[in-house]
mmCIF file of C-alpha atoms in Angstrom:
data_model
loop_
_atom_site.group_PDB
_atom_site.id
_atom_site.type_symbol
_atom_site.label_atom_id
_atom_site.label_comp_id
_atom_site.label_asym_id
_atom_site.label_seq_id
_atom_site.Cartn_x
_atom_site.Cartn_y
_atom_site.Cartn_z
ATOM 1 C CA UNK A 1 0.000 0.000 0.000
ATOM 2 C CA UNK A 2 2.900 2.375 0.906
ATOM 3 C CA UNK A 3 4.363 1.911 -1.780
ATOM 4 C CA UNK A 4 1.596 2.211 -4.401
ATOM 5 C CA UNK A 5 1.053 5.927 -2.742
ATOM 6 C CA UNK A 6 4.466 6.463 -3.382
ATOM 7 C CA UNK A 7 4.811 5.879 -6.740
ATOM 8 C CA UNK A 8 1.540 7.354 -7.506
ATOM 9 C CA UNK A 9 2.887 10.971 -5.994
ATOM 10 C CA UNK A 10 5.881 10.183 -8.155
ATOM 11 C CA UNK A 11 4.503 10.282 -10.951
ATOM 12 C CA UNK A 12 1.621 13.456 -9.952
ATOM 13 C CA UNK A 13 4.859 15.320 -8.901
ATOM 14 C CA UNK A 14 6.560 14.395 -11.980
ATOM 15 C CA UNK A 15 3.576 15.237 -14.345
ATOM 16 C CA UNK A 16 3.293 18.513 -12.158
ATOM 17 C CA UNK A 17 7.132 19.502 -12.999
ATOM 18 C CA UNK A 18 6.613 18.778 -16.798
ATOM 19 C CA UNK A 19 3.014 21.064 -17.349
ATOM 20 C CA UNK A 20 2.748 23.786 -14.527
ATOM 21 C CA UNK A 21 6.364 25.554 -13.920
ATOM 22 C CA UNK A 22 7.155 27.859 -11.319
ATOM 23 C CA UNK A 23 7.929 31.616 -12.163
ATOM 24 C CA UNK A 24 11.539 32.503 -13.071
ATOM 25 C CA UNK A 25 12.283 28.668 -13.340
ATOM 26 C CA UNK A 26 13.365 28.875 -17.139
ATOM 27 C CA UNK A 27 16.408 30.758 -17.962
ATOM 28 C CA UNK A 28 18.512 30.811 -21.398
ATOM 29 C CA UNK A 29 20.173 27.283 -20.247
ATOM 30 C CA UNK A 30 16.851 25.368 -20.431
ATOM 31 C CA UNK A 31 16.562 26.691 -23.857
ATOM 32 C CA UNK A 32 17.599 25.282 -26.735
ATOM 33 C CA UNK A 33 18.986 27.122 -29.771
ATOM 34 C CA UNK A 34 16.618 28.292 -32.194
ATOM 35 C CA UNK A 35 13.635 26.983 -29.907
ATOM 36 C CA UNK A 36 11.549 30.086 -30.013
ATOM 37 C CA UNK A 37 10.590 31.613 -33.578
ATOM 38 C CA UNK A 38 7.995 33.762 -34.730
ATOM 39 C CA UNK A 39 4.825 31.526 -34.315
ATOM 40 C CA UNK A 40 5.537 31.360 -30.631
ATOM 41 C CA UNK A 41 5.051 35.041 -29.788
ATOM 42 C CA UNK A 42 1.532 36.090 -29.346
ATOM 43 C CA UNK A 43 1.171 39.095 -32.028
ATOM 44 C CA UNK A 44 1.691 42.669 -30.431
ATOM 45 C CA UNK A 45 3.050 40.862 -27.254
ATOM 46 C CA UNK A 46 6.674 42.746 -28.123
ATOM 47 C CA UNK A 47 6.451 46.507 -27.833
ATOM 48 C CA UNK A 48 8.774 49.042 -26.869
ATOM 49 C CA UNK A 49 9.268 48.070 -22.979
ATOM 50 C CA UNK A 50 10.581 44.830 -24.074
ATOM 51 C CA UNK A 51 12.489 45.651 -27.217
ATOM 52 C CA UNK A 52 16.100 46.584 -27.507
ATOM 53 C CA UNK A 53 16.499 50.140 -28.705
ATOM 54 C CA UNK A 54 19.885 49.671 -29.177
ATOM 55 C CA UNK A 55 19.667 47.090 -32.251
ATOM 56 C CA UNK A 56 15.703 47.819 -33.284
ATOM 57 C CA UNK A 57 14.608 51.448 -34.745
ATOM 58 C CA UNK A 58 11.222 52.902 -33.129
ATOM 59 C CA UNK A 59 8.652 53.335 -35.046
ATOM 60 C CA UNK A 60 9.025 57.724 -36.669
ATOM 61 C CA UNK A 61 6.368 59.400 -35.108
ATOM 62 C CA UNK A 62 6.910 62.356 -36.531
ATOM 63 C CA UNK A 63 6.761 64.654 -39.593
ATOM 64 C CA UNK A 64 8.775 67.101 -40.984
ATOM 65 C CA UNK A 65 7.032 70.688 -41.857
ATOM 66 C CA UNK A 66 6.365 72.472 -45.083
ATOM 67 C CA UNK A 67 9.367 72.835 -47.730
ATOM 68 C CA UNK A 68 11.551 70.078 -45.488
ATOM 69 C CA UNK A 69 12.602 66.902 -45.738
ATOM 70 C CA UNK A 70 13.594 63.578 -43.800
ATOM 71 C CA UNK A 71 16.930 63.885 -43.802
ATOM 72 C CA UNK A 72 18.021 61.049 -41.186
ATOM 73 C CA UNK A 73 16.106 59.257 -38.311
ATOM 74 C CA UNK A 74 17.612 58.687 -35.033
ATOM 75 C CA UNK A 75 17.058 55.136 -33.227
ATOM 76 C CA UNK A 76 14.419 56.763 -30.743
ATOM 77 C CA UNK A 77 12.027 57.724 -33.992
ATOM 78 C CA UNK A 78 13.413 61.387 -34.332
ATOM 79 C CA UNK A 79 13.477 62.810 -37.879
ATOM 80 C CA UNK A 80 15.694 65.069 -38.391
ATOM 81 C CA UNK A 81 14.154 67.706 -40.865
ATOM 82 C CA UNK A 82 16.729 69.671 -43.598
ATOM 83 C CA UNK A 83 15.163 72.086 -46.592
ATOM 84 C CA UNK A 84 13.797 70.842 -49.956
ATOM 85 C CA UNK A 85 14.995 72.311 -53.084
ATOM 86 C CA UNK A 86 12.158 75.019 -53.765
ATOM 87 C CA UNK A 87 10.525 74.517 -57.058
ATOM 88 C CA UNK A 88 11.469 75.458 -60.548
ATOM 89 C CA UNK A 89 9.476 77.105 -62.930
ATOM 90 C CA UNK A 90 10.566 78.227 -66.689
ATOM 91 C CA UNK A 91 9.913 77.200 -69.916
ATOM 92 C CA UNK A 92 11.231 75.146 -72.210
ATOM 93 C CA UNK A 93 12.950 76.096 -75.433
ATOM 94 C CA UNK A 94 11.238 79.264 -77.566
ATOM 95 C CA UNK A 95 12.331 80.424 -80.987
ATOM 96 C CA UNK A 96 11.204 83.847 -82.274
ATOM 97 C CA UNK A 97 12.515 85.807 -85.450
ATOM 98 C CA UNK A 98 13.166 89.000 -84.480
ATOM 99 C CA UNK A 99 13.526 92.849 -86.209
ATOM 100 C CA UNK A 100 13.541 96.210 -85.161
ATOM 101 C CA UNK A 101 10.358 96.264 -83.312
ATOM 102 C CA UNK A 102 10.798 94.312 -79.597
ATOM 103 C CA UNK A 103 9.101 90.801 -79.964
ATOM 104 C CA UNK A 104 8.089 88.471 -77.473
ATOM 105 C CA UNK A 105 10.499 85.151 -77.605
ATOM 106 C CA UNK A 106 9.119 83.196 -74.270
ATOM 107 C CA UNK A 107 7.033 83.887 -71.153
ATOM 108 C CA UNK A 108 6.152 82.153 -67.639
ATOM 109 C CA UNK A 109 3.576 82.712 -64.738
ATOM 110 C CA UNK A 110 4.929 83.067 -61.564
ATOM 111 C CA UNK A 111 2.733 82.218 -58.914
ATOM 112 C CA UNK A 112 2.077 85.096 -56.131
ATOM 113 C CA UNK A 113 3.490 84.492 -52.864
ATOM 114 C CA UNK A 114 7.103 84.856 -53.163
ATOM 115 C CA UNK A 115 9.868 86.273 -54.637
ATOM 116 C CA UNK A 116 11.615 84.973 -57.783
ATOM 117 C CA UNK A 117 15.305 84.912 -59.517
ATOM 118 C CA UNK A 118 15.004 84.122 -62.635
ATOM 119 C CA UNK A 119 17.893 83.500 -65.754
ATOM 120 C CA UNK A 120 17.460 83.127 -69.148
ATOM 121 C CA UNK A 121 20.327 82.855 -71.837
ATOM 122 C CA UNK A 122 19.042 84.025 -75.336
ATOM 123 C CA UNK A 123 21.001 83.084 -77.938
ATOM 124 C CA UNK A 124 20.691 84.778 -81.317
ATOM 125 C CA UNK A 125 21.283 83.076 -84.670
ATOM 126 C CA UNK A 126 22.219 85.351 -87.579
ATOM 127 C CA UNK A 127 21.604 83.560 -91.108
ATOM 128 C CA UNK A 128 22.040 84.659 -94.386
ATOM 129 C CA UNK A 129 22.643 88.300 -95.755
ATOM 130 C CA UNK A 130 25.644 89.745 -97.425
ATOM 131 C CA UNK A 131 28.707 90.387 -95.957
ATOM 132 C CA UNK A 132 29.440 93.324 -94.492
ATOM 133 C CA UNK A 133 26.833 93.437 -91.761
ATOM 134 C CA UNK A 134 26.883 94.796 -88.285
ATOM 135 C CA UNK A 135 23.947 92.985 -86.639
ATOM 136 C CA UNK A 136 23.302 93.992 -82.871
ATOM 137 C CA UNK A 137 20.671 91.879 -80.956
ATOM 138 C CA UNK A 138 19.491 93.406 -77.704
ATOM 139 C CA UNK A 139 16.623 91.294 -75.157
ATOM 140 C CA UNK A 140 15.528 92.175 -71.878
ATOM 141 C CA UNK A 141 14.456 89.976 -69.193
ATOM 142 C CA UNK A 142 11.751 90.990 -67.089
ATOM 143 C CA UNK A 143 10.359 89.894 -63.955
ATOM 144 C CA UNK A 144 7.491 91.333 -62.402
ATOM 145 C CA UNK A 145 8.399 95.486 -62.695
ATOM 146 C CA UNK A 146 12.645 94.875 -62.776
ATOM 147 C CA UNK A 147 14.041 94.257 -65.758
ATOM 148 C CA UNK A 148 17.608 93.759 -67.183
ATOM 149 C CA UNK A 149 18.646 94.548 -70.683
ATOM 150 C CA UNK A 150 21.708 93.506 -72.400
ATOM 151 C CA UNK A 151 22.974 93.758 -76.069
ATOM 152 C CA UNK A 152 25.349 92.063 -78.204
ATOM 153 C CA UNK A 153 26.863 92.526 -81.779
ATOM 154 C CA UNK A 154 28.241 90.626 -84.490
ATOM 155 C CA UNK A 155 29.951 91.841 -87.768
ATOM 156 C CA UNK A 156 28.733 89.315 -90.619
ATOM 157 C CA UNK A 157 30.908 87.397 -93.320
ATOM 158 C CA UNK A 158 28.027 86.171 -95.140
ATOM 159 C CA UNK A 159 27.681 83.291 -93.506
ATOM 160 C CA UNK A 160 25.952 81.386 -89.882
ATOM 161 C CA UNK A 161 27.041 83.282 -86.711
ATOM 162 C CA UNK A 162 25.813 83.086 -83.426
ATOM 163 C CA UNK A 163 25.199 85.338 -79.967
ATOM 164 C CA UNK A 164 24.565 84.508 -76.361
ATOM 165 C CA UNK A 165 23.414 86.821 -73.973
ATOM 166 C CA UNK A 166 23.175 85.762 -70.209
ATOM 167 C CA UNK A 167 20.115 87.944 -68.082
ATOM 168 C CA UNK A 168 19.722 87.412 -64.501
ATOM 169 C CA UNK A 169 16.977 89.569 -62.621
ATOM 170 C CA UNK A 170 15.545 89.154 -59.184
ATOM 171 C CA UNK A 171 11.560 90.355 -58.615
ATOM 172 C CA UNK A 172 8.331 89.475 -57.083
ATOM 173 C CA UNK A 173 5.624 87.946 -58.675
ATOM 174 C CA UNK A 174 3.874 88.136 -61.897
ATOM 175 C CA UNK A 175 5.537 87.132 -65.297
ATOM 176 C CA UNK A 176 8.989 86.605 -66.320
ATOM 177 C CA UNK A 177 9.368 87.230 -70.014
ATOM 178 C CA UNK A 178 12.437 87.180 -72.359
ATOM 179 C CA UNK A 179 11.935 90.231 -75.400
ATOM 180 C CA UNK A 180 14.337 90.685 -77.981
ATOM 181 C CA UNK A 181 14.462 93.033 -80.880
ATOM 182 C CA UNK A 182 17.923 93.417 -84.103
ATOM 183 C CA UNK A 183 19.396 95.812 -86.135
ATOM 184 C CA UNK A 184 21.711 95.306 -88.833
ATOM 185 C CA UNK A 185 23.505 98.170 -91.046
ATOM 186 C CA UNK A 186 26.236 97.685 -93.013
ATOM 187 C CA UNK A 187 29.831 98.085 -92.608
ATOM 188 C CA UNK A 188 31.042 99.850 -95.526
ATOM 189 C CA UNK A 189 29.556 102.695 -97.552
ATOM 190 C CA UNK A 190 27.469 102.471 -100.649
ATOM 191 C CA UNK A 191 29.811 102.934 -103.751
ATOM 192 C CA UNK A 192 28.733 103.108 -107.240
ATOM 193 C CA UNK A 193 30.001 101.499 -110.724
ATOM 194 C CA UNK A 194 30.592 103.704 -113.663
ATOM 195 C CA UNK A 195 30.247 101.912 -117.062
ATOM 196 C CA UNK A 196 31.670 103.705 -120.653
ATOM 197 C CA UNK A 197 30.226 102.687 -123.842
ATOM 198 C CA UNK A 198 29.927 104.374 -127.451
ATOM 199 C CA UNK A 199 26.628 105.941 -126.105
ATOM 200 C CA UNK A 200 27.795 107.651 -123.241
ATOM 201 C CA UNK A 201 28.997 106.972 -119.257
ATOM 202 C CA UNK A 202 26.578 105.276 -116.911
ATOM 203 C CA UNK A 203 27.055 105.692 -113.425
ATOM 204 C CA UNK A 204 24.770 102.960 -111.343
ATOM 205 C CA UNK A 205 24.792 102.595 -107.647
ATOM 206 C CA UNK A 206 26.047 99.186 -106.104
ATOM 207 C CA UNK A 207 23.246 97.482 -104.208
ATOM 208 C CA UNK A 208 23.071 97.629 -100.490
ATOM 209 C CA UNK A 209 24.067 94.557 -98.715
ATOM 210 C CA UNK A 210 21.006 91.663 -98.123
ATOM 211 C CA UNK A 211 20.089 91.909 -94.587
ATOM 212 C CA UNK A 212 20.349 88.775 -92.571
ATOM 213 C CA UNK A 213 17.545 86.760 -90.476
ATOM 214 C CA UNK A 214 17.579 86.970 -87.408
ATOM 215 C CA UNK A 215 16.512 84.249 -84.548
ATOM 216 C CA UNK A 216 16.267 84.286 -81.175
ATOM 217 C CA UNK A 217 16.044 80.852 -78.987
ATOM 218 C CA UNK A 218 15.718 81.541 -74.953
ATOM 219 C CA UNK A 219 14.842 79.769 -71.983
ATOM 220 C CA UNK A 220 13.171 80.971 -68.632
ATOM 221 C CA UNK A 221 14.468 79.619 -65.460
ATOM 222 C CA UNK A 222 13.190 81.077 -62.188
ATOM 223 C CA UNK A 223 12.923 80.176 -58.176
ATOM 224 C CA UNK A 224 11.163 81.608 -55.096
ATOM 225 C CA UNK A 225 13.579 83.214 -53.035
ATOM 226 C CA UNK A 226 11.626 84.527 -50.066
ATOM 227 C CA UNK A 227 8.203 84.940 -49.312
ATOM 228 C CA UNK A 228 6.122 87.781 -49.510
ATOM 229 C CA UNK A 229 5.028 89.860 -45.962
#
């Protein structure tokens, strides 16, 4: 009889050790290697309290305000927050003949709220004509009420020649527009041809030189530098 009650607690007590341990009993040496994965941990059961900051990266929490960027995150969720590029406007790639009266060669809209710099770099092609030419090509660049003007000149061969003409003006808001306008006179004077024949002398004029054509190609660039009080 004893010993039937003995080896029945034996085997309660042992039964009792394998299915109900006590608190703190398991430590990393009962554990085996790779014994715990994934499908072991209750979902959301890890937070922050029981993660290790040190190796894991909180969650980022916060934003970064207007016209900034994310530009790094520190372990605790920080952002830290650097300026964006502020946006372009312009146009692309206009081509305009142009004469003695100003003409319009490209235009953009800027938006109110700010203050712009814009650049443009028109570039004149001179085609055609005789030789002998003295072309000048002036353009202004205008932004909102400023303006900059700037001319350049060429003396023709009869043949392709080409002008560049850099603008750079600061204003506020409205439209930036590139204008251009050419001249062209010639070099030398007008000299005449004198012709003898049984009949008599005849004294005729040479012609004036051909004038060239005249192109201009520009490009507005422009940014918001500030904004408006």
């Amino acid at each position: 009889m004893i010993s039937t009650v003995a080896l029945f607690l034996s085997l309660g007590g042992a039964g009792y050790a394998a299915f109900d341990l006590p608190s703190n009993s398991v430590g990393v040496k009962q554990l085996r290697d790779n014994a715990v994965s994934y499908k072991k941990i209750q979902p959301g059961a890890v937070g922050l309290v029981r993660a290790n900051t040190g190796q894991l990266q909180e969650r980022v929490s916060k934003s970064c305000a207007a016209n900034t960027a994310i530009s790094g995150i520190s372990r605790g969720g920080a952002p830290t927050c650097a300026p964006t590029l502020p946006t372009e406007y312009g146009t692309t790639d206009n081509t305009a003949a142009v004469g003695a009266s100003q003409a319009t060669v490209t235009s953009v809209t800027l938006p109110t709220g700010a203050s712009y710099l814009a650049l443009a770099n028109p570039t004149a092609t001179i085609t055609g004509g005789s030789a002998g030419e003295h072309v000048v090509v002036s353009c202004t660049l205008t932004v909102g009420s400023n303006t900059e003007t700037r001319s350049a000149t060429l003396d023709t061969v009869g043949q392709t020649g080409a002008l560049s003409i850099p603008l750079e003006v600061a204003g506020q808001a409205g439209t930036a527009t590139v204008s251009c306008a050419s001249g062209a006179t010639p070099t030398t004077t007008t000299t005449t041809k004198t012709t003898t024949t049984t009949t008599g002398t005849t004294t005729t004029p040479t012609p004036p030189p051909t004038p060239p054509s005249i192109s201009v190609t520009a490009t507005i660039k422009a940014i918001p530098t500030a904004g408006n009080s």
